[in-house]
């Protein structure tokens, strides 16, 4: 995968993650325990798929794009 494409995809996936986190905050306002549980499960499924199908291949091709690595210190 070309680096410029990998960088764009990683930015998009991180924006998706931010949106999913906002959705989780909204889901917490639901009163029904079962519905809340189902919706949180749906968000977790989307997050998992986004990691394994999108982020993982990007990180495999360009390890330095891993958002969990502290880029400022040069250490992980």
Coordinates of N, CA and C in Angstrom, one line a residue:
X1 N 0.9 -1.2 0.0 CA 0.0 0.0 0.0 C 0.9 1.2 0.0
X2 N 0.6 2.2 -0.9 CA 1.3 3.4 -0.9 C 1.2 4.2 0.3
X3 N 2.2 4.8 0.8 CA 2.2 5.5 2.0 C 1.2 6.6 2.1
X4 N 1.0 7.4 1.0 CA 0.1 8.5 1.0 C -1.4 8.0 1.2
X5 N -1.6 6.8 0.6 CA -3.0 6.2 0.8 C -3.1 5.7 2.2
X6 N -2.1 5.1 2.7 CA -2.1 4.6 4.1 C -2.4 5.7 5.1
X7 N -1.7 6.9 4.9 CA -1.9 8.0 5.8 C -3.3 8.5 5.7
X8 N -3.9 8.6 4.5 CA -5.3 9.1 4.4 C -6.2 8.1 5.1
X9 N -6.0 6.9 4.8 CA -6.9 5.9 5.4 C -6.8 5.9 6.9
X10 N -5.6 6.0 7.5 CA -5.5 6.0 8.9 C -6.2 7.3 9.5
X11 N -6.1 8.4 8.9 CA -6.8 9.6 9.3 C -8.3 9.3 9.3
X12 N -8.8 8.7 8.3 CA -10.2 8.5 8.2 C -10.7 7.5 9.2
X13 N -9.9 6.4 9.5 CA -10.3 5.4 10.5 C -10.2 6.1 11.9
X14 N -9.3 7.0 12.1 CA -9.3 7.6 13.4 C -10.5 8.6 13.6
X15 N -10.9 9.2 12.5 CA -12.2 10.0 12.5 C -13.4 9.1 12.8
X16 N -13.4 8.0 12.2 CA -14.5 7.0 12.4 C -14.5 6.6 13.9
X17 N -13.3 6.3 14.5 CA -13.2 6.0 15.9 C -13.8 7.1 16.8
X18 N -13.4 8.3 16.4 CA -13.9 9.5 17.2 C -15.5 9.5 17.1
X19 N -16.0 9.3 15.9 CA -17.5 9.3 15.8 C -18.1 8.2 16.5
X20 N -17.5 7.0 16.5 CA -18.0 5.9 17.3 C -18.0 6.1 18.8
X21 N -17.0 6.8 19.2 CA -16.9 7.2 20.7 C -18.1 8.1 21.0
X22 N -18.4 9.1 20.1 CA -19.5 10.0 20.4 C -20.8 9.2 20.4
X23 N -20.9 8.3 19.5 CA -22.1 7.4 19.5 C -22.3 6.7 20.8
X24 N -21.2 6.2 21.3 CA -21.3 5.5 22.6 C -21.8 6.4 23.7
X25 N -21.3 7.7 23.7 CA -21.8 8.6 24.7 C -23.3 8.8 24.6
X26 N -23.8 8.9 23.4 CA -25.2 9.1 23.2 C -26.0 7.8 23.6
X27 N -25.4 6.7 23.3 CA -26.1 5.4 23.7 C -26.3 5.3 25.2
X28 N -25.3 5.9 25.9 CA -25.4 5.8 27.4 C -26.7 6.6 27.9
X29 N -27.3 7.4 27.1 CA -28.5 8.2 27.5 C -29.7 7.3 27.4
X30 N -29.6 6.2 26.7 CA -30.8 5.3 26.5 C -31.1 4.7 27.9
X31 N -32.4 4.7 28.2 CA -32.9 4.1 29.5 C -32.9 2.6 29.4
X32 N -33.3 2.0 28.3 CA -33.5 0.5 28.3 C -32.2 -0.2 28.3
X33 N -32.0 -1.0 29.3 CA -30.7 -1.7 29.5 C -30.4 -2.6 28.3
X34 N -31.4 -3.4 27.9 CA -31.2 -4.4 26.8 C -30.8 -3.7 25.5
X35 N -31.6 -2.6 25.2 CA -31.3 -1.9 23.9 C -29.9 -1.2 24.0
X36 N -29.6 -0.7 25.2 CA -28.3 0.0 25.3 C -27.2 -1.1 25.1
X37 N -27.4 -2.3 25.7 CA -26.4 -3.4 25.5 C -26.2 -3.7 24.0
X38 N -27.4 -3.9 23.3 CA -27.3 -4.2 21.9 C -26.6 -3.2 21.1
X39 N -26.9 -1.9 21.4 CA -26.3 -0.9 20.6 C -24.8 -0.8 20.9
X40 N -24.4 -0.9 22.2 CA -22.9 -0.9 22.5 C -22.2 -2.1 21.8
X41 N -22.9 -3.2 21.7 CA -22.3 -4.4 21.1 C -22.2 -4.1 19.6
X42 N -23.1 -3.4 19.0 CA -23.0 -3.0 17.6 C -21.8 -2.1 17.3
X43 N -21.6 -1.1 18.2 CA -20.5 -0.2 18.1 C -19.2 -1.0 18.2
X44 N -19.1 -1.9 19.2 CA -17.9 -2.7 19.4 C -17.6 -3.5 18.2
X45 N -18.6 -4.1 17.5 CA -18.4 -4.9 16.3 C -17.8 -4.0 15.2
X46 N -18.3 -2.8 15.0 CA -17.8 -1.9 14.0 C -16.4 -1.5 14.3
X47 N -16.1 -1.2 15.6 CA -14.7 -0.9 16.0 C -13.7 -2.0 15.7
X48 N -14.2 -3.2 16.1 CA -13.3 -4.4 15.8 C -13.0 -4.6 14.4
X49 N -14.1 -4.5 13.5 CA -13.9 -4.7 12.1 C -13.0 -3.6 11.5
X50 N -13.2 -2.4 12.0 CA -12.3 -1.3 11.5 C -10.9 -1.5 11.8
X51 N -10.6 -2.1 13.0 CA -9.2 -2.3 13.4 C -8.7 -3.5 12.5
X52 N -9.3 -4.6 12.5 CA -8.8 -5.8 11.8 C -8.8 -5.7 10.3
X53 N -9.7 -5.0 9.7 CA -9.8 -4.9 8.3 C -9.2 -3.7 7.7
X54 N -9.0 -2.6 8.5 CA -8.5 -1.4 8.0 C -7.2 -1.0 8.7
X55 N -7.2 -0.8 10.0 CA -6.0 -0.4 10.7 C -4.8 -1.4 10.6
X56 N -5.2 -2.7 10.9 CA -4.1 -3.7 11.0 C -3.3 -3.8 9.7
X57 N -4.0 -3.8 8.5 CA -3.1 -3.8 7.3 C -2.3 -2.6 7.1
X58 N -2.8 -1.4 7.5 CA -2.1 -0.2 7.4 C -0.8 -0.3 8.3
X59 N -1.0 -0.7 9.5 CA 0.1 -0.8 10.5 C 1.1 -1.8 10.0
X60 N 0.6 -2.9 9.4 CA 1.5 -3.9 9.0 C 2.4 -3.4 7.8
X61 N 1.9 -2.6 7.0 CA 2.7 -2.0 5.9 C 3.5 -0.8 6.3
X62 N 3.0 -0.1 7.3 CA 3.7 1.2 7.7 C 3.6 1.2 9.3
X63 N 4.4 0.5 10.0 CA 4.4 0.4 11.4 C 4.4 1.8 12.1
X64 N 5.1 2.7 11.5 CA 5.2 4.1 12.1 C 3.9 4.8 12.1
X65 N 2.9 4.3 11.4 CA 1.6 5.0 11.4 C 0.7 4.5 12.6
X66 N 1.2 3.5 13.3 CA 0.4 3.0 14.5 C 0.1 4.1 15.5
X67 N -1.1 4.5 15.7 CA -1.5 5.6 16.6 C -1.1 5.3 18.1
X68 N -0.8 4.0 18.4 CA -0.5 3.7 19.8 C 1.0 3.9 20.0
X69 N 1.8 4.2 19.0 CA 3.2 4.5 19.2 C 3.4 6.0 19.4
X70 N 4.2 6.3 20.5 CA 4.5 7.7 20.8 C 5.5 8.2 19.7
X71 N 5.0 9.0 18.8 CA 5.9 9.5 17.7 C 6.9 10.5 18.2
X72 N 6.6 11.2 19.3 CA 7.4 12.3 19.7 C 8.7 11.8 20.4
X73 N 8.7 10.7 21.0 CA 9.9 10.2 21.7 C 10.7 9.2 20.9
X74 N 10.0 8.8 19.8 CA 10.7 7.8 19.0 C 10.7 6.4 19.6
X75 N 9.9 6.2 20.7 CA 9.8 4.9 21.4 C 8.4 4.5 21.4
X76 N 8.2 3.2 21.5 CA 6.8 2.7 21.6 C 6.4 2.4 23.0

